[in-house]
XYZ file of C-alpha atoms in Angstrom:
748
model
C -70.823 -226.716 -8.882
C -68.430 -228.187 -11.169
C -66.397 -225.376 -12.441
C -68.070 -225.698 -15.820
C -71.021 -224.602 -14.844
C -70.696 -221.200 -13.007
C -72.902 -218.726 -14.733
C -72.380 -215.446 -16.214
C -73.196 -212.312 -13.740
C -74.965 -210.092 -17.077
C -77.637 -208.195 -15.266
C -81.181 -210.076 -15.944
C -85.176 -208.747 -15.535
C -86.870 -209.981 -13.664
C -90.353 -210.374 -12.791
C -90.486 -213.050 -9.223
C -87.565 -212.834 -8.043
C -86.909 -209.545 -5.613
C -90.272 -208.517 -4.958
C -92.041 -209.435 -1.882
C -94.778 -211.817 -1.836
C -97.181 -213.112 1.178
C -95.006 -215.216 3.218
C -95.871 -218.821 3.114
C -96.037 -220.579 6.648
C -97.074 -216.068 7.931
C -101.759 -217.098 8.141
C -100.397 -220.508 10.823
C -97.989 -219.008 12.092
C -99.872 -216.425 13.563
C -103.352 -217.784 13.853
C -101.689 -220.977 15.852
C -101.696 -224.012 13.363
C -98.155 -224.346 12.873
C -97.436 -227.627 14.521
C -94.051 -227.055 16.370
C -91.872 -230.068 18.043
C -94.161 -230.554 21.325
C -97.394 -230.300 19.299
C -97.266 -234.375 18.097
C -98.575 -236.473 20.009
C -99.316 -239.915 19.383
C -102.011 -242.288 21.021
C -100.089 -244.636 23.922
C -97.917 -241.542 24.174
C -95.730 -241.653 27.138
C -93.648 -238.802 29.092
C -89.631 -238.292 28.978
C -87.090 -236.805 31.448
C -83.641 -236.196 31.617
C -81.743 -236.252 35.104
C -79.025 -234.132 34.396
C -75.476 -234.042 36.934
C -75.436 -231.719 39.924
C -71.321 -231.002 39.181
C -68.974 -229.498 36.514
C -67.389 -232.679 36.835
C -67.994 -236.096 37.838
C -66.885 -240.112 38.019
C -69.775 -241.984 37.012
C -69.156 -244.523 40.418
C -72.977 -246.050 39.764
C -76.536 -245.263 39.111
C -79.052 -247.620 40.474
C -82.438 -246.773 39.375
C -84.257 -249.691 41.077
C -86.350 -247.580 42.905
C -87.663 -245.599 39.846
C -88.386 -248.286 37.552
C -91.005 -250.028 40.469
C -93.098 -246.752 40.517
C -96.402 -247.235 39.394
C -96.931 -245.394 36.221
C -92.714 -245.510 35.264
C -92.493 -247.465 31.798
C -88.322 -247.489 31.366
C -84.923 -246.063 32.516
C -81.937 -245.616 30.381
C -79.169 -245.162 31.106
C -75.431 -244.995 29.176
C -75.397 -248.856 29.832
C -78.225 -249.109 27.059
C -76.755 -247.837 23.935
C -74.558 -249.465 21.741
C -70.769 -249.201 21.917
C -70.425 -246.363 19.315
C -68.417 -245.639 16.086
C -65.312 -242.831 16.536
C -67.941 -240.297 14.655
C -70.662 -240.250 16.797
C -68.653 -241.599 20.239
C -68.910 -238.043 22.056
C -72.195 -236.936 20.410
C -73.497 -240.079 22.365
C -71.645 -238.978 25.555
C -72.655 -235.442 25.195
C -76.933 -236.656 24.548
C -76.367 -239.667 27.711
C -72.614 -239.452 29.416
C -69.944 -242.237 29.802
C -67.802 -242.339 32.571
C -68.508 -238.848 33.219
C -70.518 -236.083 33.955
C -67.682 -233.401 31.900
C -70.254 -230.284 32.780
C -73.889 -228.668 35.079
C -76.199 -230.610 33.545
C -75.283 -233.312 31.490
C -77.345 -235.704 31.398
C -76.953 -239.290 33.298
C -80.199 -240.772 32.911
C -83.089 -240.680 31.582
C -87.452 -241.851 32.304
C -90.733 -242.526 30.093
C -93.513 -242.671 32.547
C -97.471 -242.256 31.482
C -97.194 -238.595 32.883
C -95.249 -235.087 33.382
C -95.490 -235.648 37.228
C -94.595 -239.294 37.330
C -91.246 -239.006 35.397
C -90.783 -236.399 37.670
C -91.429 -238.324 40.787
C -88.900 -241.417 38.521
C -86.165 -239.266 38.884
C -85.137 -237.823 42.505
C -85.395 -241.765 42.990
C -82.810 -242.849 40.234
C -79.355 -242.606 42.850
C -76.703 -241.588 41.393
C -73.256 -242.387 43.196
C -70.277 -239.128 42.254
C -67.045 -238.646 42.816
C -66.478 -234.894 41.995
C -63.382 -233.889 40.024
C -61.396 -230.819 40.052
C -63.268 -228.573 37.162
C -61.860 -226.185 34.557
C -65.011 -222.821 33.058
C -62.358 -220.413 31.526
C -60.434 -221.149 28.593
C -57.041 -218.968 28.695
C -57.014 -221.286 32.594
C -57.928 -224.693 30.961
C -54.679 -224.592 28.447
C -52.739 -224.573 32.233
C -50.577 -227.411 31.414
C -51.507 -228.319 35.401
C -55.270 -227.785 34.432
C -57.991 -230.315 35.475
C -58.080 -232.607 32.794
C -61.492 -233.610 31.077
C -59.685 -235.944 28.201
C -56.316 -237.801 27.945
C -54.933 -238.132 24.962
C -57.105 -236.830 22.629
C -55.524 -234.125 20.935
C -54.457 -234.388 17.428
C -51.121 -234.528 15.994
C -51.648 -230.455 15.297
C -50.747 -229.652 19.053
C -47.178 -229.572 19.551
C -46.003 -231.347 23.042
C -45.927 -229.633 26.089
C -49.608 -228.689 26.102
C -51.951 -228.738 29.220
C -54.605 -232.527 27.540
C -56.994 -229.762 27.253
C -55.633 -228.643 23.962
C -57.084 -230.629 21.480
C -56.121 -228.994 17.958
C -54.099 -226.351 16.619
C -55.142 -224.433 13.366
C -52.689 -221.949 11.191
C -53.926 -219.929 7.881
C -52.225 -216.899 6.823
C -48.486 -216.184 4.049
C -45.869 -213.383 4.743
C -43.469 -212.538 7.177
C -45.432 -210.619 9.827
C -42.527 -209.498 12.371
C -40.994 -207.676 8.849
C -44.353 -206.433 8.069
C -44.258 -204.833 11.812
C -41.336 -202.998 11.068
C -42.583 -201.611 7.679
C -45.105 -199.890 10.285
C -45.512 -196.461 11.625
C -47.520 -198.057 15.071
C -47.752 -201.418 16.480
C -50.347 -202.017 18.997
C -50.660 -205.533 20.881
C -54.128 -205.960 22.608
C -55.832 -208.437 24.164
C -59.606 -209.212 23.786
C -62.569 -211.779 25.700
C -65.478 -212.928 25.054
C -67.415 -214.446 26.851
C -70.647 -217.483 25.421
C -73.616 -216.702 24.909
C -76.577 -218.944 23.319
C -78.487 -218.392 20.707
C -81.635 -217.410 22.378
C -84.286 -218.982 20.439
C -87.800 -219.273 21.428
C -89.002 -223.024 21.087
C -86.848 -225.294 23.219
C -85.991 -228.845 21.939
C -88.582 -231.238 21.564
C -88.984 -234.677 20.046
C -91.875 -237.231 19.563
C -89.968 -241.001 18.400
C -91.730 -244.214 17.908
C -90.498 -248.073 17.029
C -92.104 -250.674 16.286
C -90.947 -254.076 17.474
C -89.284 -254.243 13.515
C -86.833 -252.414 14.355
C -88.750 -249.311 12.267
C -88.898 -246.297 12.897
C -90.169 -242.153 12.744
C -89.134 -239.299 14.760
C -90.953 -235.759 14.664
C -88.667 -233.129 15.926
C -87.899 -229.516 15.703
C -84.654 -229.354 13.818
C -82.644 -227.524 11.123
C -81.208 -230.957 9.879
C -83.745 -233.601 9.632
C -81.382 -236.185 7.599
C -79.051 -235.043 9.626
C -80.952 -236.263 12.401
C -81.791 -239.687 10.705
C -77.572 -240.081 9.751
C -76.865 -239.357 13.606
C -79.320 -241.695 15.757
C -78.974 -244.376 13.662
C -75.657 -244.238 13.939
C -75.792 -244.792 18.075
C -78.735 -246.936 17.857
C -76.585 -248.672 15.558
C -79.621 -249.210 13.208
C -79.566 -248.486 9.270
C -80.552 -244.960 7.950
C -83.542 -246.112 6.151
C -84.995 -248.071 9.674
C -84.927 -244.378 10.762
C -87.670 -241.171 9.505
C -87.489 -238.093 10.546
C -90.187 -235.368 9.834
C -89.060 -231.918 10.752
C -91.181 -229.908 12.320
C -92.267 -226.281 12.527
C -89.273 -224.919 13.766
C -89.650 -222.069 16.359
C -85.907 -220.516 16.157
C -82.367 -222.393 15.238
C -79.458 -219.602 14.934
C -77.278 -223.001 14.591
C -78.311 -224.437 17.866
C -80.116 -226.818 15.924
C -77.853 -228.832 14.360
C -77.175 -231.858 16.774
C -79.037 -233.636 18.411
C -79.655 -234.163 22.520
C -83.302 -235.319 23.501
C -83.636 -237.331 20.017
C -81.335 -240.599 20.605
C -82.775 -241.250 24.381
C -86.166 -240.338 22.998
C -86.105 -242.799 20.267
C -84.191 -246.364 23.634
C -86.884 -244.819 25.672
C -89.080 -245.885 22.939
C -87.615 -248.883 22.118
C -87.478 -250.396 25.425
C -91.220 -249.810 26.037
C -92.641 -250.240 22.890
C -93.587 -246.817 23.204
C -93.923 -243.877 20.881
C -91.834 -241.120 23.685
C -91.659 -237.513 23.577
C -89.546 -234.905 24.718
C -90.026 -231.683 25.740
C -86.362 -229.228 27.487
C -87.435 -226.546 30.064
C -85.496 -222.925 29.396
C -83.296 -223.984 32.656
C -82.525 -226.967 30.253
C -81.551 -225.482 27.362
C -79.851 -223.099 29.454
C -77.566 -226.020 31.123
C -76.781 -228.336 28.305
C -77.225 -226.995 24.956
C -74.846 -225.890 22.841
C -74.478 -222.383 23.007
C -71.679 -220.500 21.575
C -67.661 -220.768 23.063
C -65.949 -217.890 24.909
C -63.305 -216.703 23.671
C -59.790 -214.898 24.603
C -57.595 -213.831 21.354
C -54.342 -211.859 20.691
C -53.734 -208.657 18.138
C -50.720 -207.433 16.661
C -51.255 -205.584 14.025
C -49.176 -202.600 12.740
C -50.294 -199.537 10.360
C -48.450 -196.920 8.424
C -49.100 -193.448 9.363
C -51.407 -193.084 6.377
C -54.032 -196.026 7.516
C -52.083 -198.822 5.172
C -51.740 -202.350 7.536
C -48.480 -203.960 7.249
C -49.041 -207.007 9.116
C -52.042 -208.384 10.962
C -50.785 -211.779 13.235
C -54.228 -213.527 15.877
C -54.450 -216.204 18.479
C -57.432 -217.303 19.175
C -58.597 -219.275 22.073
C -61.144 -220.659 21.967
C -63.460 -223.361 24.336
C -65.264 -225.667 23.025
C -67.172 -227.158 25.744
C -65.940 -230.615 27.381
C -65.538 -231.538 23.769
C -63.333 -231.232 20.747
C -65.229 -228.724 18.373
C -65.037 -225.745 18.549
C -65.194 -223.514 15.434
C -61.823 -220.873 16.286
C -61.055 -223.043 12.956
C -63.104 -220.852 10.947
C -62.518 -217.803 13.662
C -58.873 -218.020 12.440
C -59.206 -218.235 8.587
C -61.860 -215.635 8.916
C -60.521 -212.545 11.072
C -58.399 -210.847 9.208
C -61.289 -212.178 5.874
C -61.775 -208.521 4.005
C -58.270 -207.038 4.150
C -55.903 -207.488 1.577
C -52.826 -208.131 3.546
C -49.651 -208.654 2.362
C -47.996 -210.113 6.028
C -51.256 -212.039 7.346
C -51.135 -215.233 10.188
C -53.514 -216.408 12.556
C -53.442 -219.174 14.791
C -56.590 -220.661 16.751
C -56.684 -222.793 19.700
C -59.002 -225.895 19.711
C -60.076 -225.743 24.243
C -61.842 -227.928 26.830
C -63.705 -227.477 29.417
C -65.817 -228.322 31.970
C -68.908 -226.195 29.871
C -71.571 -227.247 27.597
C -70.640 -228.552 24.204
C -70.705 -225.917 21.917
C -73.087 -225.853 19.312
C -73.094 -223.659 15.568
C -74.130 -220.029 16.447
C -74.681 -217.517 13.190
C -71.399 -217.638 11.098
C -69.557 -219.682 14.434
C -65.813 -218.317 15.116
C -66.481 -215.313 13.056
C -68.174 -213.080 15.342
C -65.498 -213.210 18.208
C -62.585 -213.123 15.376
C -64.184 -210.105 14.114
C -64.277 -208.252 17.501
C -61.032 -208.408 17.630
C -59.596 -207.677 15.107
C -61.977 -204.782 13.802
C -61.349 -203.426 17.225
C -57.678 -203.083 16.591
C -57.930 -201.237 13.779
C -60.636 -198.155 15.086
C -58.101 -198.020 17.860
C -55.243 -197.524 16.119
C -56.788 -194.952 13.026
C -57.865 -193.091 15.926
C -54.695 -193.225 17.470
C -53.105 -192.002 13.653
C -56.184 -189.780 13.749
C -57.510 -191.375 10.337
C -60.641 -191.690 9.280
C -61.281 -195.632 10.342
C -63.815 -195.350 7.007
C -61.324 -194.528 4.807
C -58.414 -196.725 6.031
C -61.363 -199.958 5.785
C -61.638 -198.877 1.994
C -57.527 -199.045 1.533
C -57.212 -201.803 2.963
C -60.486 -203.749 1.579
C -60.012 -206.917 -0.161
C -61.673 -206.875 -3.842
C -61.285 -209.138 -6.595
C -57.974 -210.931 -6.862
C -57.355 -210.407 -3.334
C -55.329 -213.501 -1.997
C -57.476 -214.170 0.613
C -55.723 -214.107 4.626
C -56.887 -217.887 4.493
C -55.489 -219.387 1.625
C -58.417 -218.602 -2.133
C -58.454 -216.209 -4.116
C -61.505 -213.550 -4.186
C -64.144 -213.706 -7.262
C -66.407 -211.292 -7.291
C -67.036 -209.667 -4.201
C -69.083 -206.565 -2.546
C -66.952 -205.203 0.440
C -65.572 -202.367 -1.612
C -69.512 -201.655 -1.909
C -70.416 -202.063 1.695
C -67.953 -199.356 2.544
C -68.281 -196.613 -0.294
C -71.942 -196.881 0.521
C -72.442 -196.474 4.116
C -69.129 -193.893 3.533
C -71.675 -191.764 1.757
C -74.694 -192.573 3.319
C -76.335 -189.918 5.889
C -75.739 -192.095 8.526
C -72.157 -191.055 8.658
C -71.822 -187.750 9.172
C -74.968 -186.967 11.223
C -73.806 -184.908 14.578
C -73.548 -187.058 17.300
C -74.555 -185.496 21.132
C -72.109 -185.899 24.478
C -71.482 -189.137 25.725
C -72.017 -190.666 22.278
C -69.830 -192.476 19.849
C -70.840 -193.702 16.771
C -68.443 -197.491 15.445
C -67.653 -199.133 12.684
C -67.647 -203.042 11.196
C -67.163 -204.919 8.707
C -67.238 -208.775 8.431
C -66.718 -211.840 6.934
C -69.163 -215.315 6.282
C -68.056 -217.870 3.412
C -71.001 -219.126 2.738
C -71.894 -222.876 1.813
C -73.224 -225.509 -0.425
C -73.615 -228.919 -0.118
C -75.628 -232.293 -0.538
C -79.481 -230.706 -1.788
C -82.378 -233.028 -2.889
C -85.333 -231.619 -4.986
C -88.292 -232.365 -6.902
C -91.133 -230.463 -8.640
C -94.084 -231.663 -10.052
C -96.113 -230.499 -12.109
C -99.996 -231.438 -10.646
C -103.090 -232.193 -13.455
C -104.289 -229.106 -13.152
C -101.059 -227.408 -13.867
C -100.174 -226.308 -10.136
C -96.675 -226.860 -8.923
C -95.366 -228.478 -6.242
C -91.652 -228.596 -5.164
C -90.118 -230.559 -3.010
C -87.289 -229.698 -0.629
C -85.236 -231.277 1.876
C -84.201 -228.311 4.271
C -86.052 -227.429 7.583
C -87.803 -223.672 6.105
C -85.850 -221.406 9.457
C -85.085 -218.316 6.829
C -87.904 -218.552 4.152
C -86.424 -220.772 1.775
C -90.033 -221.837 1.338
C -90.802 -218.941 -0.580
C -88.062 -217.977 -1.105
C -87.718 -222.286 -3.810
C -91.370 -220.680 -4.727
C -90.311 -217.577 -6.465
C -87.435 -219.155 -7.730
C -89.451 -222.103 -9.448
C -92.567 -219.322 -10.335
C -89.161 -217.261 -12.025
C -87.724 -220.201 -14.041
C -91.818 -221.643 -15.071
C -92.723 -218.090 -15.686
C -95.700 -219.136 -13.651
C -97.480 -217.221 -11.030
C -95.903 -216.830 -6.873
C -99.812 -218.338 -5.748
C -98.994 -221.328 -8.407
C -96.237 -222.666 -6.059
C -95.488 -225.090 -3.109
C -92.893 -225.905 -1.315
C -92.887 -228.301 1.276
C -90.320 -229.487 3.597
C -90.215 -233.453 2.974
C -89.348 -235.901 5.062
C -86.037 -238.350 4.733
C -87.761 -240.726 2.992
C -89.868 -238.914 0.727
C -86.239 -237.217 -1.245
C -82.052 -237.901 -1.141
C -79.001 -236.972 1.604
C -79.825 -232.909 2.332
C -77.405 -231.027 4.741
C -78.605 -229.132 7.773
C -80.064 -225.429 7.102
C -76.854 -223.690 8.387
C -74.101 -222.288 6.970
C -76.626 -220.040 4.492
C -76.702 -222.298 2.458
C -80.066 -223.080 1.649
C -81.335 -220.411 -1.119
C -77.873 -220.893 -2.715
C -78.270 -224.642 -2.898
C -81.648 -225.227 -2.621
C -82.448 -222.658 -5.094
C -80.089 -223.552 -8.074
C -80.852 -227.616 -7.521
C -84.672 -225.949 -7.693
C -83.929 -223.771 -10.632
C -82.912 -227.066 -12.226
C -85.626 -228.930 -11.546
C -87.647 -226.325 -13.180
C -85.429 -226.251 -16.283
C -85.725 -230.034 -16.788
C -89.450 -229.916 -15.746
C -89.463 -227.400 -18.555
C -87.985 -229.875 -21.010
C -90.070 -232.022 -20.389
C -92.958 -229.948 -21.389
C -91.703 -228.154 -24.559
C -90.933 -232.160 -25.333
C -94.687 -233.142 -24.930
C -95.432 -230.320 -27.188
C -93.540 -231.442 -29.317
C -95.441 -234.793 -29.484
C -98.834 -233.560 -29.888
C -97.233 -230.524 -32.935
C -95.343 -233.028 -34.597
C -92.487 -230.957 -34.505
C -89.196 -231.915 -33.476
C -87.872 -231.660 -29.561
C -85.324 -229.275 -30.788
C -87.898 -226.957 -32.633
C -89.922 -225.801 -29.723
C -88.825 -223.105 -26.531
C -90.094 -222.195 -23.316
C -91.578 -218.553 -22.580
C -93.211 -216.561 -20.946
C -94.550 -219.761 -19.422
C -95.529 -221.301 -22.741
C -94.244 -223.935 -24.576
C -93.474 -222.196 -28.026
C -92.248 -223.158 -31.655
C -88.740 -221.399 -32.156
C -89.346 -220.023 -35.331
C -91.344 -219.986 -38.430
C -89.461 -223.038 -39.503
C -90.932 -224.524 -37.091
C -94.614 -224.100 -37.734
C -97.638 -221.938 -36.524
C -98.697 -223.292 -33.523
C -100.441 -221.714 -30.770
C -98.898 -221.192 -26.810
C -99.348 -224.382 -24.941
C -99.269 -223.277 -21.334
C -97.714 -225.511 -18.457
C -101.597 -225.555 -17.580
C -102.747 -226.893 -21.240
C -99.557 -229.134 -20.764
C -99.903 -230.202 -17.761
C -104.159 -231.647 -17.688
C -102.755 -233.604 -21.235
C -99.986 -234.604 -19.650
C -101.748 -239.139 -19.294
C -101.945 -238.885 -22.803
C -98.096 -237.767 -23.856
C -96.773 -240.042 -21.378
C -97.714 -239.590 -18.233
C -96.266 -237.209 -14.815
C -94.428 -234.159 -15.065
C -91.154 -233.553 -13.130
C -88.168 -232.014 -12.298
C -86.302 -234.020 -9.810
C -82.274 -232.427 -9.567
C -79.280 -233.186 -6.733
C -76.334 -231.717 -6.335
C -73.315 -231.529 -4.072
C -73.199 -228.064 -5.002
C -70.231 -225.918 -4.961
C -69.728 -221.838 -6.325
C -71.202 -220.616 -2.657
C -69.814 -217.319 -3.210
C -68.341 -215.301 0.166
C -69.858 -212.802 1.000
C -69.306 -209.601 3.364
C -70.780 -206.686 5.481
C -69.867 -203.215 7.273
C -72.562 -202.077 9.886
C -72.624 -198.864 11.687
C -74.216 -198.000 15.011
C -74.278 -194.998 16.988
C -74.605 -195.475 21.024
C -74.769 -193.403 23.804
C -73.758 -193.728 27.522
C -74.801 -192.743 31.499
C -71.887 -191.651 32.380
C -73.823 -192.596 36.516
C -74.582 -196.231 35.608
C -72.714 -197.889 33.163
C -75.675 -198.662 30.407
C -75.326 -198.246 26.632
C -77.988 -197.246 24.809
C -78.762 -198.202 20.809
C -79.689 -194.834 19.160
C -79.177 -195.747 15.154
C -77.931 -199.036 13.719
C -77.285 -199.409 9.772
C -76.508 -202.734 8.377
C -74.929 -202.936 4.954
C -73.997 -206.053 3.153
C -74.003 -207.842 -0.731
C -76.838 -210.389 -0.632
C -75.549 -210.626 -4.530
C -78.967 -211.228 -5.976
C -82.378 -210.879 -2.677
C -84.773 -212.537 -3.827
C -87.396 -211.841 -1.412
C -85.836 -208.851 -0.343
C -88.161 -208.658 2.792
C -86.751 -212.127 4.439
C -83.466 -210.658 3.681
C -83.840 -206.922 5.393
C -84.976 -210.150 8.113
C -81.463 -211.541 8.364
C -79.499 -208.629 8.430
C -82.550 -207.096 11.608
C -81.611 -210.363 13.251
C -77.448 -210.929 13.715
C -77.742 -206.797 14.441
C -80.545 -207.925 17.370
C -78.893 -210.179 18.443
C -74.445 -208.571 17.985
C -76.284 -206.576 20.272
C -77.324 -209.283 22.684
C -74.504 -210.353 22.437
C -72.107 -206.756 23.159
C -73.953 -205.299 25.835
C -75.935 -208.554 27.899
C -75.517 -211.632 27.387
C -72.931 -214.128 29.138
C -72.402 -217.499 30.840
C -71.900 -216.593 34.141
C -70.970 -219.867 36.306
C -70.292 -219.616 40.021
C -66.334 -221.234 41.656
C -68.076 -224.788 41.205
C -68.657 -224.690 37.840
C -72.021 -224.312 38.248
C -74.374 -221.962 35.760
C -76.053 -219.445 37.597
C -78.316 -217.815 34.948
C -79.585 -220.908 33.530
C -82.757 -218.992 32.746
C -84.378 -215.628 30.114
C -84.828 -213.539 33.606
C -81.584 -213.853 34.372
C -79.700 -214.638 30.775
C -81.038 -211.980 29.127
C -81.878 -211.500 25.530
C -82.524 -207.779 24.095
C -86.451 -207.618 24.031
C -87.995 -204.384 21.615
C -87.303 -201.675 23.797
C -84.144 -202.344 23.744
C -83.435 -202.183 20.256
C -83.777 -198.947 17.423
C -84.872 -199.468 14.011
C -82.255 -200.956 12.695
C -81.623 -199.744 8.712
C -80.988 -202.690 5.570
C -79.511 -200.996 3.144
C -79.191 -203.979 0.412
C -75.917 -204.565 -2.199
C -76.404 -206.618 -5.127
C -72.659 -207.746 -6.452
C -74.166 -210.818 -8.602
C -72.053 -214.251 -7.352
C -71.166 -215.916 -10.505
C -71.886 -219.355 -8.917
C -76.002 -219.234 -8.662
C -77.830 -219.029 -12.301
C -79.687 -215.515 -10.102
C -76.905 -214.563 -8.760
C -77.217 -215.057 -5.180
C -75.450 -215.182 -2.159
C -76.546 -216.318 1.510
C -77.301 -213.920 4.598
C -77.736 -215.296 6.784
C -74.135 -215.272 8.607
C -72.548 -212.571 7.963
C -74.930 -210.209 9.736
C -73.696 -211.353 13.642
C -70.153 -210.777 12.278
C -70.275 -207.518 12.461
C -72.524 -206.203 15.469
C -69.633 -206.836 18.101
C -66.543 -204.734 16.807
C -69.208 -201.766 15.444
C -70.562 -201.532 19.241
C -67.483 -202.033 21.284
C -65.861 -198.995 18.634
C -68.700 -197.064 19.371
C -68.620 -197.501 23.229
C -65.401 -196.897 22.790
C -65.577 -193.440 21.323
C -68.428 -192.072 23.608
C -66.642 -193.805 26.497
C -63.116 -192.184 26.138
C -61.381 -195.802 27.009
C -60.851 -198.788 24.978
C -63.799 -201.252 26.148
C -62.078 -205.361 25.246
C -64.193 -207.691 27.329
C -67.502 -208.741 26.592
C -70.397 -208.447 27.324
C -69.848 -204.067 27.945
C -72.526 -204.780 30.795
C -73.150 -201.537 32.802
C -70.879 -203.156 35.219
C -67.950 -202.971 33.212
C -68.257 -200.196 31.832
C -69.045 -198.115 34.627
C -65.909 -199.632 35.732
C -63.412 -198.264 32.957
C -64.788 -195.133 32.856
C -64.452 -194.561 36.793
C -60.698 -195.796 35.503
C -60.182 -193.157 32.990
């Protein structure tokens, strides 16, 4: 959105926004009617399966699929040789979907089959003979940065990487201002500490699944679970060498994504199998495949230098972040480096981030990608210095908090933001002053996320009976169908149940960005409001036509067209239903459309507070109490907002205490299943209190900010600070599993 289109933030009275109507997808999901990725079928459908590398790093010398192709029931086998040479923009994506010269991680796809049944497909995979030349591997980010580390790629580093670094270092990112050394010299105490986090998976319950078909004329259809079917269309078309118009993609319901379904894994393979066979091909991953071959977040290694005066003023902050992004460039270390010190007003601040490749599956987005690991390090360091100086950790954060007009650590100047409000609310909340028992500790931490906008297109159509159909192009992963219906109803002045929002396929609307970055409620909401306003203008025009007065003499108020004043004449209001009923006689169907590359998303801040209890005999950590304080700008549907706050906290709890990728000495993943990769379940958790603050975003007509990302940023540090307080020893390595905590207690 252009700067001159930004709206004011004066309070507005809403009738529907801020209420809690029933969710439109609820009945279908609890009754089993909702159709997810694996629920689609087609006549003549074949089953696709993938053969995956058993090596962490190996040269593929040859692939012999003749025996598999001869097996009864096998209709096609595809390898990398079946795909056209990719363009530079999709080369790594294709290589991740189907290995070329080398297999780069345990689970890397090397071939795929389409067969008449799953049993035949599994048998066919066993008949494919692959000759590998095992190569040295590396899975640790610090080890991968050594100049003598096994190299995954040669000559791939970009121009930001100085000479003399390991070929596994792909890029260097730097942000900040001021003089770090001068700032540290002003401090009464300087802390230097290193922190580590392990890779964690998004943990969505629904595995990746798709159904592809392609006709002899090259026209293709794809049904899949994804966070962005336009992204799937564009990427798959580029990989297969067809035009985007030849491929129509329909998004299914999605059983969780959290950033992990913002790329493609099976879809290009399914389309190529469909092309070779001339039949529809369905592919569904197993849980082991999801964990071995789809993107977790990065593991990280971070060094912090932080200076603080005796009264709690931070004089300088420096962070060096090393993230491994798996086998291909693109670790979110740039966003980690940008967000590390973003909550604070610092004169001297600098961050350096290194993007490093390792023999692991390519990292994918995971709620505020890159930010949780950076916040873990910075917020832990602030907490440790505050406690060492005998200061209140909340007051230290308030003293240094970024406010409107603060120059952010990554460059821009903040407009109206809500960090200070979250801190003051947390300080005044009963949780902060509640008593603690033996072996218990309380931690607090702040978090930040940018929030995105991007390409957005919606269509709002008025039906002849006065109901409204809204089409948007973003899969609903956080309540967007409810929030879009609410915003359309609010703007049109009609009841919520008169609006139905659907997710259109790629052939029905213009380009839409992926559902990620907390963009949808902001960007699609903005477009929905503008589409509704366009429809209102048209309905006012129709009413003016009926009344025989100028369009300018008609206003829209309380769901109806009305004369703007006495000079416009005495005409009874015409409701939306009245105007819709005679639309055919006044010019035809009535609709509102809006397309935009949305800007002005507005940054987001949160403060989390958590109480933990540590068993001194086992090192087991129990979460006793958890409270989230976050600025939502304007909570369109408060229940969904609370759910986002709570969901981010829960995933942060898993990241902090249990979840990690465990590789053996051969680079083979040891816990590729939910039995050994343990995500939190209800019995692990307390009730999580969610406190919604509303500091309006001036870039949105209703003041909306995204809320889905920020809530996962503070938990790692907040929990580590609580455990450190409970044990009396600083925890700097995640996850804080019982053996690690017990070892720290014993070492104390």
